[in-house]
Short mmCIF file of C-alpha atoms in Angstrom, two decimals:
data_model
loop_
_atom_site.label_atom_id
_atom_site.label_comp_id
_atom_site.label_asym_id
_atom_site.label_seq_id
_atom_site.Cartn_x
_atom_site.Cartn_y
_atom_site.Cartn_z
CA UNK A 1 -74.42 -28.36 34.72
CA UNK A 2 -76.34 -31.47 34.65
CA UNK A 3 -75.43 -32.54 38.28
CA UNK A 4 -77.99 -35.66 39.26
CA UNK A 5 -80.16 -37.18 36.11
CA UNK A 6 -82.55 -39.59 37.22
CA UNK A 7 -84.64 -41.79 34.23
CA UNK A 8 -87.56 -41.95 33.52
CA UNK A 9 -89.60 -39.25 35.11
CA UNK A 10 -92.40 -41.48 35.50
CA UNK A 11 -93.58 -45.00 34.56
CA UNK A 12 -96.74 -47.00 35.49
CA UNK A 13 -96.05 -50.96 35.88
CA UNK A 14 -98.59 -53.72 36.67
CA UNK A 15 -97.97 -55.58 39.94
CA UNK A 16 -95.09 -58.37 38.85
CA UNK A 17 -93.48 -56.32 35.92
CA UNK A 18 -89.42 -55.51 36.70
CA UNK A 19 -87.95 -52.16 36.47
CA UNK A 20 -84.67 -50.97 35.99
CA UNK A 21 -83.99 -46.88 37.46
CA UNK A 22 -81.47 -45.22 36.16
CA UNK A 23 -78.89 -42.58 37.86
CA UNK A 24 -76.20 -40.76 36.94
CA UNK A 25 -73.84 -38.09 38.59
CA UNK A 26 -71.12 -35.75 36.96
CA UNK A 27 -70.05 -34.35 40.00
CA UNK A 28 -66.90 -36.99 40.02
CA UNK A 29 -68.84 -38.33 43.50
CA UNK A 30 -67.43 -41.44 45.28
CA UNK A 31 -70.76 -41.66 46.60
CA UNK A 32 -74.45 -42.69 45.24
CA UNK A 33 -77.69 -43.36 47.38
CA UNK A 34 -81.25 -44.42 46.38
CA UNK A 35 -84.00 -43.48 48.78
CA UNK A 36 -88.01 -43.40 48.08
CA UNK A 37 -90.17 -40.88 49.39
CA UNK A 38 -94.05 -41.51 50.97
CA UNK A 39 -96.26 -39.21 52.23
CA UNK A 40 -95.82 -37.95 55.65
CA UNK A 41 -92.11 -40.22 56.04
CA UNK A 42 -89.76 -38.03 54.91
CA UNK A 43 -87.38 -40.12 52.43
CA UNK A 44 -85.63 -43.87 53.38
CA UNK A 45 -82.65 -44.98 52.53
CA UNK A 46 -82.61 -48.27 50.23
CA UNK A 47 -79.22 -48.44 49.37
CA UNK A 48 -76.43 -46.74 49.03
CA UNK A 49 -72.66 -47.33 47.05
CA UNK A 50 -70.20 -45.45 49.15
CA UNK A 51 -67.33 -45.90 46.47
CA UNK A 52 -67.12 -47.67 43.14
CA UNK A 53 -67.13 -51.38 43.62
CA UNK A 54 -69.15 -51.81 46.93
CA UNK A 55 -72.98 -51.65 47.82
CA UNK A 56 -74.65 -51.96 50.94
CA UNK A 57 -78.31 -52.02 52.35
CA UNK A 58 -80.24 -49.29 53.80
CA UNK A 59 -83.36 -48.99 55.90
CA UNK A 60 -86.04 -50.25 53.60
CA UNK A 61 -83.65 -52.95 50.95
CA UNK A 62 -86.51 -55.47 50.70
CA UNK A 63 -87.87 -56.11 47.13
CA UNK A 64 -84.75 -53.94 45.37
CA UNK A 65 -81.39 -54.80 44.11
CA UNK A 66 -78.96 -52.16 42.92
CA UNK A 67 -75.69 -51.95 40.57
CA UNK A 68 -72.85 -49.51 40.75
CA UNK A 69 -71.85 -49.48 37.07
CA UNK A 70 -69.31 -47.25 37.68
CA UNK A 71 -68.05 -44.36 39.19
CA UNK A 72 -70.86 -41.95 37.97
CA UNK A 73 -73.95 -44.71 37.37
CA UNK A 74 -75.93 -46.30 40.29
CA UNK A 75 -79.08 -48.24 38.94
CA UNK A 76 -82.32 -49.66 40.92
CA UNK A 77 -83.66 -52.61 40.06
CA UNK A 78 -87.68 -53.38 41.14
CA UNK A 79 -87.53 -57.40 40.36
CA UNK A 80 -91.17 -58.09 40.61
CA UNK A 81 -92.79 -54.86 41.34
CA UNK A 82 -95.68 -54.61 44.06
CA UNK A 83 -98.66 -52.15 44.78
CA UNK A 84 -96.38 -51.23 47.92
CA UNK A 85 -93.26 -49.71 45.98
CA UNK A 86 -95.75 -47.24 44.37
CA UNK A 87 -93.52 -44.13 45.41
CA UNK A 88 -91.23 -41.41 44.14
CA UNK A 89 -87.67 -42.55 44.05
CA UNK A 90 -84.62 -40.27 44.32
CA UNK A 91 -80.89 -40.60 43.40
CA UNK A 92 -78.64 -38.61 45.41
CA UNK A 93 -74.47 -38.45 45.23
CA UNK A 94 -71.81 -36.95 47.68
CA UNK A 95 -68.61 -36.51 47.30
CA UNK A 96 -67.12 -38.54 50.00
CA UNK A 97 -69.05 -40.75 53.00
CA UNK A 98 -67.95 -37.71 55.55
CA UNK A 99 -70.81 -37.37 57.50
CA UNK A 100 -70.43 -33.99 57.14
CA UNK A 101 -70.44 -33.63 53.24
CA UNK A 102 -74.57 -32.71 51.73
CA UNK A 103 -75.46 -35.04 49.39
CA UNK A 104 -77.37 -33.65 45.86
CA UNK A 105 -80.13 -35.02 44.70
CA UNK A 106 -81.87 -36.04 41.44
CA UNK A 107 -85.25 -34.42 40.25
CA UNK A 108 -87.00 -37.87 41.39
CA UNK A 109 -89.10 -40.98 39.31
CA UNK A 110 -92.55 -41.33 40.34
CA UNK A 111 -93.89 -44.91 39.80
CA UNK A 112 -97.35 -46.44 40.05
CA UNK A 113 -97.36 -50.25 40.33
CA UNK A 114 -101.21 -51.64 39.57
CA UNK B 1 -82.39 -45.88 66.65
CA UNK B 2 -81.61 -42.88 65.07
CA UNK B 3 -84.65 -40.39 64.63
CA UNK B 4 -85.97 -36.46 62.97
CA UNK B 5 -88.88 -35.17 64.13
CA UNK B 6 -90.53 -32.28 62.35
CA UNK B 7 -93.68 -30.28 63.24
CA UNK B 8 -96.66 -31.05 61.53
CA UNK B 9 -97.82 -28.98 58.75
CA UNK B 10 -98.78 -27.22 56.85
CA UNK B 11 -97.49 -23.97 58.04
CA UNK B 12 -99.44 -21.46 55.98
CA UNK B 13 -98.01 -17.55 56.46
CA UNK B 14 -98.63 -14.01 54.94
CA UNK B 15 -95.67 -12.90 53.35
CA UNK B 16 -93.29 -11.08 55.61
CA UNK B 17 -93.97 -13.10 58.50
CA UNK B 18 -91.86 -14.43 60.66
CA UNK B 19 -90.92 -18.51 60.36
CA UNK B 20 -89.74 -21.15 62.53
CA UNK B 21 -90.08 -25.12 61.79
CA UNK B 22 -88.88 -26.97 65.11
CA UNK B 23 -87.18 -29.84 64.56
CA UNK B 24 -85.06 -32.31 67.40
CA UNK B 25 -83.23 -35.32 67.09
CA UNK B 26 -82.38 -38.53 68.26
CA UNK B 27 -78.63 -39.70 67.97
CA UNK B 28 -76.05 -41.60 69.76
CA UNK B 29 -72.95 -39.61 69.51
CA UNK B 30 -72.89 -35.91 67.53
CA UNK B 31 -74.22 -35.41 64.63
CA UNK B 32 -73.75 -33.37 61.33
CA UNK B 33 -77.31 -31.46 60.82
CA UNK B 34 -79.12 -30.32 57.48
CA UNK B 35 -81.83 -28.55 56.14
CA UNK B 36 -83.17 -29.70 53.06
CA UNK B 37 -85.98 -27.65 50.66
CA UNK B 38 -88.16 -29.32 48.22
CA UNK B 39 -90.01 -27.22 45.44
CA UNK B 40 -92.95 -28.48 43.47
CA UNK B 41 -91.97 -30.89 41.26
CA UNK B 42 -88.25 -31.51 42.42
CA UNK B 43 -85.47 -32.95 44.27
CA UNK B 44 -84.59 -31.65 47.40
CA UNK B 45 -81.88 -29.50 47.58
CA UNK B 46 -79.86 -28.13 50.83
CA UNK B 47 -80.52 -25.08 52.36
CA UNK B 48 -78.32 -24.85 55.42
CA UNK B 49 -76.39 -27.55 57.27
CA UNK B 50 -74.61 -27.32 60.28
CA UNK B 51 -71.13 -29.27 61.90
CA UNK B 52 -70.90 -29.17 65.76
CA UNK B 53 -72.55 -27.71 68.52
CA UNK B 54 -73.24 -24.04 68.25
CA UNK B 55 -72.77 -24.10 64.19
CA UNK B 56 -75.31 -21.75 62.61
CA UNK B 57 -75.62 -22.54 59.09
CA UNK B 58 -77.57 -19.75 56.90
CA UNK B 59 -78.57 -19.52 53.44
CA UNK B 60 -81.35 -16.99 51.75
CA UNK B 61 -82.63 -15.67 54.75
CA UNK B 62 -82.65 -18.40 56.62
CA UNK B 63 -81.21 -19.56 60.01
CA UNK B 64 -80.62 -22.70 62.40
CA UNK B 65 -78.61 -23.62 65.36
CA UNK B 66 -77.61 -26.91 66.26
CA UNK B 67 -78.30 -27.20 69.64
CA UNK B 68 -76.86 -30.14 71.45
CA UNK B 69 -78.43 -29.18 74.81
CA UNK B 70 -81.96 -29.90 73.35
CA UNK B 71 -81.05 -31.98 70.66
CA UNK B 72 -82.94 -29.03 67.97
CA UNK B 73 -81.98 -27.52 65.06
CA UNK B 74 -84.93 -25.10 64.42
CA UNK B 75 -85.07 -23.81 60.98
CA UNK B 76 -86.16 -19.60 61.54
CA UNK B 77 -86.75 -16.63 58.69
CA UNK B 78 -87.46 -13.16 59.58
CA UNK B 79 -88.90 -12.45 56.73
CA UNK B 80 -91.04 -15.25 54.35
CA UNK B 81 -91.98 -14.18 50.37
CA UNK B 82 -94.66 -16.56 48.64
CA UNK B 83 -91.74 -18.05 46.52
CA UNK B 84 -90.42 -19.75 50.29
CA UNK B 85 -93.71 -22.05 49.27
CA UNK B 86 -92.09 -25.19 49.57
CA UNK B 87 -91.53 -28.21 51.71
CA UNK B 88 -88.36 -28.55 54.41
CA UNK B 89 -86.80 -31.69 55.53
CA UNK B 90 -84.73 -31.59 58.47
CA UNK B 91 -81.88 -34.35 58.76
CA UNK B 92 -78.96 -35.76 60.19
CA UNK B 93 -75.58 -37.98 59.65
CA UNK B 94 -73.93 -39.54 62.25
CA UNK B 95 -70.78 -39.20 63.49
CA UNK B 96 -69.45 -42.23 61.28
CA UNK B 97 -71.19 -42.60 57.61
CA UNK B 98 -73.52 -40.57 55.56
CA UNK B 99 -76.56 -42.29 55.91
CA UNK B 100 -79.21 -39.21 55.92
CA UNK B 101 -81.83 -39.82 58.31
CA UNK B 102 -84.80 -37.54 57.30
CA UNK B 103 -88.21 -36.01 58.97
CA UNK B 104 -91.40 -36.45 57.55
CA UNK B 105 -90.65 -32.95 56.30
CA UNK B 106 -93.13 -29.86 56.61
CA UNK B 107 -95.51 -27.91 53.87
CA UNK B 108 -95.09 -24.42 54.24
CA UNK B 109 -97.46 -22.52 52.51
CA UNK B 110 -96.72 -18.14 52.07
CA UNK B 111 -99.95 -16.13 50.72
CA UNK B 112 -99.66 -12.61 49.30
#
């Protein structure tokens, strides 16, 4: 039971290099979220897909751009990649936008810009 | 704006002692409250969450109680065993959306 697969792992870029993460969810979610986590801030929301078709921008948007393939892929893209989005990045899904329903997460991508 | 805040860590215990992480909130409305637990090397992954006021949500030991009084949900274990070595996030949704807001999240450390 595969749940949330996040690729790659890891990946070292040089400052200006683009990036494409990868997610994907067989939990038959409607919903997908990308947050990154830094030391001593918890994790941020970048954006989030709360059904297939529609995207919308989190807390910390600036510098990403993301794609909801389809119903189980939700991708990240780092355009031109900066010392400052050195973090580790996590895909999460829920089954509905309910407030109340947990959301699962992926194992994470760390990634070192230069 | 809406807001977690955790205690500081790390929390370092001998095993079989007793736990509590404090953690409050800032929210307009009522929200839906979570525990999350990282392990080394992982995603997070819930522990306990918790409704409306007065909900305790439990899972492996562990215990909190949304309090809408004091705006806490304080994460307790009677009991802590070195493989509790992780860190917790404490979080919220409001009322409308699931847009987790998350504390900085606390180490917790359990020597044998």
């Amino acid at each position: 039971n595969a749940g949330v697969t996040q690729t790659p792992k890891f990946q070292v870029l040089k400052t200006g290099q683009s990036m494409t993460l990868q997610c994907a969810q067989d939990m038959n979610h409607n919903s997908m979220y990308w947050y990154r986590q830094d030391p001593g801030m918890g994790l941020r929301l970048i954006y989030y897909s709360a059904s297939e078709g529609t995207t919308d921008k989190g807390e910390v948007p600036n510098g990403y751009n993301v794609s909801r393939l389809n119903k189980r892929e939700f991708s990240l893209r780092l355009e031109s990649a900066a010392p400052s989005q050195t973090s580790v990045y996590f895909c999460a899904s829920s089954e509905s936008r309910s407030s109340n329903q947990p959301q699962h997460f992926g194992d994470g991508t760390r990634l070192s810009i230069l | 704006g809406n807001s977690v805040t955790q205690m500081e860590g790390p929390v370092t215990l001998s095993e079989e002692a007793f736990l509590t992480i404090n953690c409050t909130y800032t929210v307009t409305g009522y929200p839906s409250l979570f525990w999350y637990v990282q392990y080394p090397g992982e995603g997070l992954q819930l522990l306990l969450k918790a409704t409306k006021a007065d909900d305790k949500g439990s899972n492996k030991g562990f215990e909190a109680t949304y309090r809408k009084e004091t705006t806490s949900f304080h994460l307790e274990k009677g009991s802590v065993q070195v493989s509790d070595s992780a860190v917790y996030f404490c979080a919220l949704t409001p009322r409308i959306g699931n847009k987790l807001v998350f504390g900085a999240g606390t180490i917790l450390r359990v020597k044998s």
